[in-house]
Coordinates of C-alpha atoms and ligand atoms in Angstrom, one line a residue:
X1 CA -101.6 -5.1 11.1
X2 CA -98.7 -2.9 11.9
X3 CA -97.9 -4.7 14.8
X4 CA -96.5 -7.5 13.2
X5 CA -92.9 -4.9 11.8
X6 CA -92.7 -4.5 15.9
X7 CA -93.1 -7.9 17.0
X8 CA -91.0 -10.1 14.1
X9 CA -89.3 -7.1 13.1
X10 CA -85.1 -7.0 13.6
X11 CA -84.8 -6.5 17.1
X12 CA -84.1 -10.1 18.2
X13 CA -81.2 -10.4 15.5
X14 CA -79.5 -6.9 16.7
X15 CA -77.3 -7.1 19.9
X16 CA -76.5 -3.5 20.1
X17 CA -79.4 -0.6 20.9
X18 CA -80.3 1.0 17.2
X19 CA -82.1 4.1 17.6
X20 CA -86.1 3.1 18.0
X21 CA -86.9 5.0 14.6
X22 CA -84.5 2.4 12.6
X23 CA -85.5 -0.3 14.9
X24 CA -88.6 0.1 14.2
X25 CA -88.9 1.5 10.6
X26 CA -91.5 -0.7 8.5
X27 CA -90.3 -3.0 5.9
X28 CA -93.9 -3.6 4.2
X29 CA -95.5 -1.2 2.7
X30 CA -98.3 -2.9 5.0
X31 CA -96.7 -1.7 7.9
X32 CA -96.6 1.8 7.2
X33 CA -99.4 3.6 9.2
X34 CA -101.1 6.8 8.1
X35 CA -101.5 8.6 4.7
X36 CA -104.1 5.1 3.7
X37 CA -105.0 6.0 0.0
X38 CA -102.2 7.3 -0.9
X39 CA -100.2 3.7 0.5
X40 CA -102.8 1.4 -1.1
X41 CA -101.9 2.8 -4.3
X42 CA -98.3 2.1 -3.6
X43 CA -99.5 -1.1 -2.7
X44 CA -100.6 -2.0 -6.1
X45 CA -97.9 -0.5 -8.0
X46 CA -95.6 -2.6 -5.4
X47 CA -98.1 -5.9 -6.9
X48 CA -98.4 -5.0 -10.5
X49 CA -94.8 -3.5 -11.3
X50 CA -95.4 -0.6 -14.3
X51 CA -93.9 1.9 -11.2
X52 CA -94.3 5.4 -12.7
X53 CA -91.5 8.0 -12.1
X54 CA -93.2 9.1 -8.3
X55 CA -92.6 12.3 -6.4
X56 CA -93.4 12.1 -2.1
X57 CA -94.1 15.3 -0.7
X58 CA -94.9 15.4 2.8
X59 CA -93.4 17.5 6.0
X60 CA -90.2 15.7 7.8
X61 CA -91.1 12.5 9.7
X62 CA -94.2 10.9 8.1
X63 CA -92.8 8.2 6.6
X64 CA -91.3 9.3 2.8
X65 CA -88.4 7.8 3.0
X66 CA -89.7 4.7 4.3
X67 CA -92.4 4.4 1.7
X68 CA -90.0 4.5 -1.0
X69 CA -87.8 2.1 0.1
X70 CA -90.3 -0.7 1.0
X71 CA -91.9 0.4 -2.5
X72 CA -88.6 -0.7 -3.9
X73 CA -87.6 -3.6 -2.0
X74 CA -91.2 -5.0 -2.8
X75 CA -90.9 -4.7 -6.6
X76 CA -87.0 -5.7 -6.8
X77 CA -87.2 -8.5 -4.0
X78 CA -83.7 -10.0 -3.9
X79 CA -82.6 -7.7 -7.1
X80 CA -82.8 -4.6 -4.9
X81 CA -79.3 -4.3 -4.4
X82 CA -78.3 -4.4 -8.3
X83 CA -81.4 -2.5 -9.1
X84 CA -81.5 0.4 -6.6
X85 CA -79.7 3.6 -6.9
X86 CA -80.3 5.6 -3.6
X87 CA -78.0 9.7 -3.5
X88 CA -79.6 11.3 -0.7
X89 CA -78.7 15.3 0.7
X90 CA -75.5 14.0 2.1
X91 CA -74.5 12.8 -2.0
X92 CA -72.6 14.8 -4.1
X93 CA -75.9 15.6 -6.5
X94 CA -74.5 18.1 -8.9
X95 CA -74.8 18.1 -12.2
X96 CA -71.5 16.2 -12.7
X97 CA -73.5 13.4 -10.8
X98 CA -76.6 13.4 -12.8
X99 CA -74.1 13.1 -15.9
X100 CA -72.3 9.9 -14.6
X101 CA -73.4 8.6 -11.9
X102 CA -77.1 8.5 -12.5
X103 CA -76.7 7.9 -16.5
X104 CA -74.0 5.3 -15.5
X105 CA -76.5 3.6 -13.6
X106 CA -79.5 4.1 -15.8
X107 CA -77.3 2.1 -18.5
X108 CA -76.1 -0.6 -17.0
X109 CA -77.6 -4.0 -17.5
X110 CA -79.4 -5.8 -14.6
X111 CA -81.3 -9.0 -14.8
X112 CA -84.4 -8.2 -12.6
X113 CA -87.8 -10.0 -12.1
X114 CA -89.8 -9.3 -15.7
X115 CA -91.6 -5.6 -15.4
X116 CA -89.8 -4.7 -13.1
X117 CA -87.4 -1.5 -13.8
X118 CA -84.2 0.1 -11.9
X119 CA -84.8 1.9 -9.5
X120 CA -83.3 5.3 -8.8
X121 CA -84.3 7.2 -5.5
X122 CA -83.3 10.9 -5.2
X123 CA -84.2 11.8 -0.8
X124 CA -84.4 15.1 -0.3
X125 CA -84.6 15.7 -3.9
X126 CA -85.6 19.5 -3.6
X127 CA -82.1 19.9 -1.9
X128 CA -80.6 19.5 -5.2
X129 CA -80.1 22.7 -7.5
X130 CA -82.1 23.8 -10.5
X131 CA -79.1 23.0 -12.7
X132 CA -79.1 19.5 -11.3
X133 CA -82.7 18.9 -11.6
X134 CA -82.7 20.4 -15.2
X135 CA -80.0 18.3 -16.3
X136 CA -82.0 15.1 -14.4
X137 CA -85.3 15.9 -16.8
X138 CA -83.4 14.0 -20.1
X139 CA -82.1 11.3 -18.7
X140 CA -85.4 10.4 -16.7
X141 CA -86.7 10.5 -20.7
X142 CA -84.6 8.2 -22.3
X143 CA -83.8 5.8 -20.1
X144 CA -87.4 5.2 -18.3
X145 CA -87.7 1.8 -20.5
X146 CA -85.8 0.8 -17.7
X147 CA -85.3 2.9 -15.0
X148 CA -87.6 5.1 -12.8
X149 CA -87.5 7.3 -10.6
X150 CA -88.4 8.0 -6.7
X151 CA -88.2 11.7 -5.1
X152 CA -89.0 12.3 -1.9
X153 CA -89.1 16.3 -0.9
X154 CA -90.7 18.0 1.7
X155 CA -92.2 21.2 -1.0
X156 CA -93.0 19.8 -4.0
X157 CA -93.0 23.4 -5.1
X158 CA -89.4 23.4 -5.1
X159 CA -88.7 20.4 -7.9
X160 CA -88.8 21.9 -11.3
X161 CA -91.9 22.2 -13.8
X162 CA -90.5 19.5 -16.2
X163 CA -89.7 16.6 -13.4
X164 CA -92.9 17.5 -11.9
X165 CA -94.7 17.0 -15.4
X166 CA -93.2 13.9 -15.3
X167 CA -94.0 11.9 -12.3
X168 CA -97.1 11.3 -10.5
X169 CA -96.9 13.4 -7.6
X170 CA -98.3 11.2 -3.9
X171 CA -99.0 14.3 -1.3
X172 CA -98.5 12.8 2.3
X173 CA -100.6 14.3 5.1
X174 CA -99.1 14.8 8.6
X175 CA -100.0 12.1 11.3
X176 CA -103.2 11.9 13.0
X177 CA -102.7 11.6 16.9
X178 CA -104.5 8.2 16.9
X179 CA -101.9 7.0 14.1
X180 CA -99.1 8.3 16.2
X181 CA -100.4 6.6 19.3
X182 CA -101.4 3.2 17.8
X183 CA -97.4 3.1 16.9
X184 CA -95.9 4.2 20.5
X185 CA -98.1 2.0 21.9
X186 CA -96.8 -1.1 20.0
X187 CA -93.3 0.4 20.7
X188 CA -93.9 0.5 24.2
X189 CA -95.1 -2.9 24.4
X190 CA -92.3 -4.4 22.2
X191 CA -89.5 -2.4 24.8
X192 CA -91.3 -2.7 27.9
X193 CA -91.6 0.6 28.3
X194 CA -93.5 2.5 31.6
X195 CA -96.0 4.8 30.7
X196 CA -99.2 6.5 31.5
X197 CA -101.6 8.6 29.6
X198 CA -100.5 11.7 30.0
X199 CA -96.9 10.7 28.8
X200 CA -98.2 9.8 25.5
X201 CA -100.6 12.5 25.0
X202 CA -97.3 15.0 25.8
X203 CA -95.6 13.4 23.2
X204 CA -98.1 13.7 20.5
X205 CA -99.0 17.1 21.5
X206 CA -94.8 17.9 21.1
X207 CA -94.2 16.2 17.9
X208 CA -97.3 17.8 16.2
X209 CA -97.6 14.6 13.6
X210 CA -93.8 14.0 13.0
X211 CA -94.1 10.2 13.7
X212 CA -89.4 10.5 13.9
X213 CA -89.6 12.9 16.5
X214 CA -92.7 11.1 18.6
X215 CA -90.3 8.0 18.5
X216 CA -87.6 9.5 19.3
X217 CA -88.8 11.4 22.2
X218 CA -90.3 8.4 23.7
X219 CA -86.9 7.1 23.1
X220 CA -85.0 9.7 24.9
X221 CA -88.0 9.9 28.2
X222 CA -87.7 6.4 28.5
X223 CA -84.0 6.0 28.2
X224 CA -83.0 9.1 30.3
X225 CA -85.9 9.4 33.1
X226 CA -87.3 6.0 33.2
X227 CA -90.9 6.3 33.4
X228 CA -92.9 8.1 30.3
X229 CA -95.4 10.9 32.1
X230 CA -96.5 14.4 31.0
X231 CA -93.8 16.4 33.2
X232 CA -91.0 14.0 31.6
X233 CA -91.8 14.0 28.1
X234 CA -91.5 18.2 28.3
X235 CA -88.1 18.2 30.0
X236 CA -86.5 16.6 27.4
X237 CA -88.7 18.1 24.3
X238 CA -87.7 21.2 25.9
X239 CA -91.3 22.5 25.4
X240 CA -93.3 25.2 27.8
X241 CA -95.5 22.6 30.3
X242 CA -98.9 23.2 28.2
X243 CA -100.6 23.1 31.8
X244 CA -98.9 26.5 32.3
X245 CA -99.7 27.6 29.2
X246 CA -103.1 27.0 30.1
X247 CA -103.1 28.1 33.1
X248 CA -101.7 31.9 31.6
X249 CA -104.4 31.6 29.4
X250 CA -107.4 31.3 32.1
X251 CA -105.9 34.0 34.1
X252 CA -106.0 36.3 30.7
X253 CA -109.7 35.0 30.1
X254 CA -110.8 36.0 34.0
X255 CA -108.7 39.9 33.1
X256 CA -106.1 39.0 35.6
X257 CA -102.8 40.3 34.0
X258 CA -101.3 39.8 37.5
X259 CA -101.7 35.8 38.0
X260 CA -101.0 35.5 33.9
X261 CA -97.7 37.7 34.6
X262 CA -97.0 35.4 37.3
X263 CA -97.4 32.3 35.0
X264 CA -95.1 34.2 32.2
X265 CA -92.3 35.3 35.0
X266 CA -92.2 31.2 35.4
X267 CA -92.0 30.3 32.5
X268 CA -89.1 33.1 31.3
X269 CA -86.8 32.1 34.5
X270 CA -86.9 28.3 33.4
X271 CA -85.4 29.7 30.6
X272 CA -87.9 29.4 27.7
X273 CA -87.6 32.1 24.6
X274 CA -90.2 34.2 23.4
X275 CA -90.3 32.0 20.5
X276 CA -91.0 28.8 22.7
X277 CA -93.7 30.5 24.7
X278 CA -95.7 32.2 21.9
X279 CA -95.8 29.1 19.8
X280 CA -96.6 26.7 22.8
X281 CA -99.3 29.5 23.2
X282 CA -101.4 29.7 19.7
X283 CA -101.1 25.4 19.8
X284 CA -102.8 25.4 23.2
X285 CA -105.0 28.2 22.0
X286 CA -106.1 26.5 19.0
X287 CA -107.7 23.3 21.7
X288 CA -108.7 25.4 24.3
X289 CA -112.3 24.4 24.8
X290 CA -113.2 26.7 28.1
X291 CA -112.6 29.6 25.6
X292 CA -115.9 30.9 23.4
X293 CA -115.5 30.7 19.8
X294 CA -115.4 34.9 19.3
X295 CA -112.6 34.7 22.2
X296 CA -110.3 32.2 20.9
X297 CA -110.3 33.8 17.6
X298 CA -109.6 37.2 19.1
X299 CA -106.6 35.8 21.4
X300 CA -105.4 34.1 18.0
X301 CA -105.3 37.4 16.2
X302 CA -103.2 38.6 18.6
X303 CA -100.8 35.7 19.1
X304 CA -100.1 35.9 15.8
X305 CA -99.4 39.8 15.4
X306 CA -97.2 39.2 19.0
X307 CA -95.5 36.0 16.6
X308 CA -94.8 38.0 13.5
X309 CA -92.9 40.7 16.1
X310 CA -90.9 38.3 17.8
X311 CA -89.7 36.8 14.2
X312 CA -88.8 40.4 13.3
X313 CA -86.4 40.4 16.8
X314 CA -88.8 42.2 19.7
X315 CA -88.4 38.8 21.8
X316 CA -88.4 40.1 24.9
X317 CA -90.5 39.4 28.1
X318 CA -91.9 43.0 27.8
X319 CA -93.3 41.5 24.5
X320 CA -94.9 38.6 25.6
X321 CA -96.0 40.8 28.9
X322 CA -97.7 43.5 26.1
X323 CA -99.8 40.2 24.7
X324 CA -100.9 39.2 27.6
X325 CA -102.4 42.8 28.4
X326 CA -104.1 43.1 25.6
X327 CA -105.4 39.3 25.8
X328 CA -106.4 40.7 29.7
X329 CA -107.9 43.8 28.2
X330 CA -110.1 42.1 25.3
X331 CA -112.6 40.4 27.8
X332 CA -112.8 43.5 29.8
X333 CA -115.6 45.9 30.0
X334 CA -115.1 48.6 27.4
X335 CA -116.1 51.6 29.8
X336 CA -113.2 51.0 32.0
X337 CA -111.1 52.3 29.4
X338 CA -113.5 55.6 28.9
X339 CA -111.6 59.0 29.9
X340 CA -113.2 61.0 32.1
Ligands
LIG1 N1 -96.2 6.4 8.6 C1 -95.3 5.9 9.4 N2 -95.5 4.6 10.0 C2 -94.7 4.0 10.8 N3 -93.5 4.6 11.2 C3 -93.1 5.8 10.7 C4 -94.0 6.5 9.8 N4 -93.5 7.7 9.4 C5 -92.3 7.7 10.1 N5 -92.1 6.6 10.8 C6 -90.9 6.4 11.7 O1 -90.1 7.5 11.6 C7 -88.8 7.2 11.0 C8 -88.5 8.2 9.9 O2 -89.4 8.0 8.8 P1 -89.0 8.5 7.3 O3 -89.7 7.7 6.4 O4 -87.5 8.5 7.2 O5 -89.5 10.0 7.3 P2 -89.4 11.1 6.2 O6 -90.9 11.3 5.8 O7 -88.8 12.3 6.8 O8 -88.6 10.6 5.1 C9 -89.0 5.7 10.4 O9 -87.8 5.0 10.7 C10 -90.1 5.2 11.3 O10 -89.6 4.6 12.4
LIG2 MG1 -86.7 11.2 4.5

């Protein structure tokens, strides 16, 4: 299904290397993977017309803006560059803007395809300010005989009552692994690209479902190191080895604060912060099968307290050092700690 964007998709046409994640940016609503309900029932607005006015909320990298604009292109066809009116964060989108540009174009006459309406998409709509929004909420009213609306945001939260009211409002999840990995691999095969295993699975684990950054960290292994394996992908995400990680955490399991310290040392002289280390630490934590249940929620506690000190400005090695003596200590029998 999605393989056929890869394989017909632009790159034969472009001489020049585009960036994988434009290269290979669906154009069907079809080839958009992920998020399945929510898509089908873009898929039969994109069939029937009647678009509502449509808010996408979703974290960074899932495929909003993408949706939208297949959405648009499907319903407008060759029209889409009369119809369409795309300000996204890098627009002027203040309230002057609302008042002419958006009205301008919400008035002007376009022949389209019959029930079909204009199209106005607002990315990154909860950049703009509450003054914008609020001036946004009348003109959506009157002119929505023939013109509606797309926002894309990443908190829906942070668009105003009255648009919300307004549109129907499509919640995208984040990625599954297995939807992030059906994609790289059809991008690997489209680009020729050397990999194994592990490569991918450190490049899912790094981009934690943001499909943008999976592609373009595959990009960026396979352009700068050549071949796409574990040890690759986490020099250029920049991301504590999760082996390590692992590693630290085995020694705290066993109570040996010296081998963990050890682990830590390495990890600080390659130059990690405290932020790196403690969120590498609660991901691994949360997967860490040789860990019993009662444990892993115990060394999650803990993380987490460690987490909330480090974002207050304690991100120092003695920090992280503290966390991994009281990790050491929690599996330790409590009459070693009796006085005497
Ligand atoms: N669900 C998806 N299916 C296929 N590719 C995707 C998906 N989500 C993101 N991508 C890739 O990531 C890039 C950025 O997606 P985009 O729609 O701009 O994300 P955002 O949700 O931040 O608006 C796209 O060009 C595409 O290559
Ligand atoms: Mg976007």
């Amino acid at each position: 299904m999605a393989s056929s964007s890869v394989t017909k998709g632009k790159a034969a046409e472009i001489p020049y290397e585009l960036p994988w994640v434009e290269k290979y940016r669906p154009m069907l609503l079809d080839d958009i993977v992920g998020n399945g309900e929510t898509i089908e029932r873009l898929k039969v607005i994109a069939r029937d017309g009647n678009c509502p006015h449509i808010i996408i909320s979703g974290m960074p990298g899932i495929g909003k803006t993408t949706s939208i604009h297949c959405l648009a292109h499907q319903l407008l066809g060759d029209a889409y560059k009369e119809g369409v009116l795309e300000l996204n964060a890098s627009d002027e989108r203040g309230i002057d803007v609302v008042r002419n540009k958006i009205k301008v174009f919400a008035q002007k006459k376009v022949t389209l395809p019959s029930g079909r309406h204009k199209f106005i998409i607002l990315d990154e709509a909860d950049s703009m300010t509450a003054g914008a929004q609020q001036a946004l909420r009348r003109t959506m009213e009157i002119y929505s005989n023939t013109t509606r609306f797309a926002l894309a945001c990443n908190m829906s939260n942070k668009i105003i009552e009255p648009i919300q009211s307004r549109c129907a409002i499509l919640r995208y999840a984040k990625l599954k692994d297995s939807e992030i990995l059906q994609r790289l691999l059809e991008i690997c095969k489209a680009e020729n690209v050397q990999y194994n295993e592990e490569g991918l699975t450190a490049l899912i684990f790094t981009a934690e479902g943001d499909m943008r950054q999976a592609i373009n960290n595959l990009q960026s292994t396979h352009s700068g190191l050549g071949f796409v394996n574990g040890e690759n992908v986490f020099k250029v995400c920049d991301q504590p080895h999760p082996v390590v990680i692992r590693a630290m955490l085995r020694s705290c399991h066993k109570g040996d604060i010296n081998q963990a310290m050890e682990k830590l040392n390495e990890l600080w002289d390659q130059g990690y912060s405290a932020v790196d280390i403690v969120v590498t630490l609660f991901r691994v934590v949360k997967t860490f099968d040789e860990l019993p249940e009662y444990t892993k929620l115990q060394f999650i506690k803990e993380i987490g307290w460690t987490h909330m000190r480090i974002l207050e400005g304690v991100g120092t090695l003695v920090q992280l050092g503290g966390l991994l003596a009281r990790l050491c200590k929690l599996n330790m029998k409590p009459d070693l700690f009796e006085l005497r």
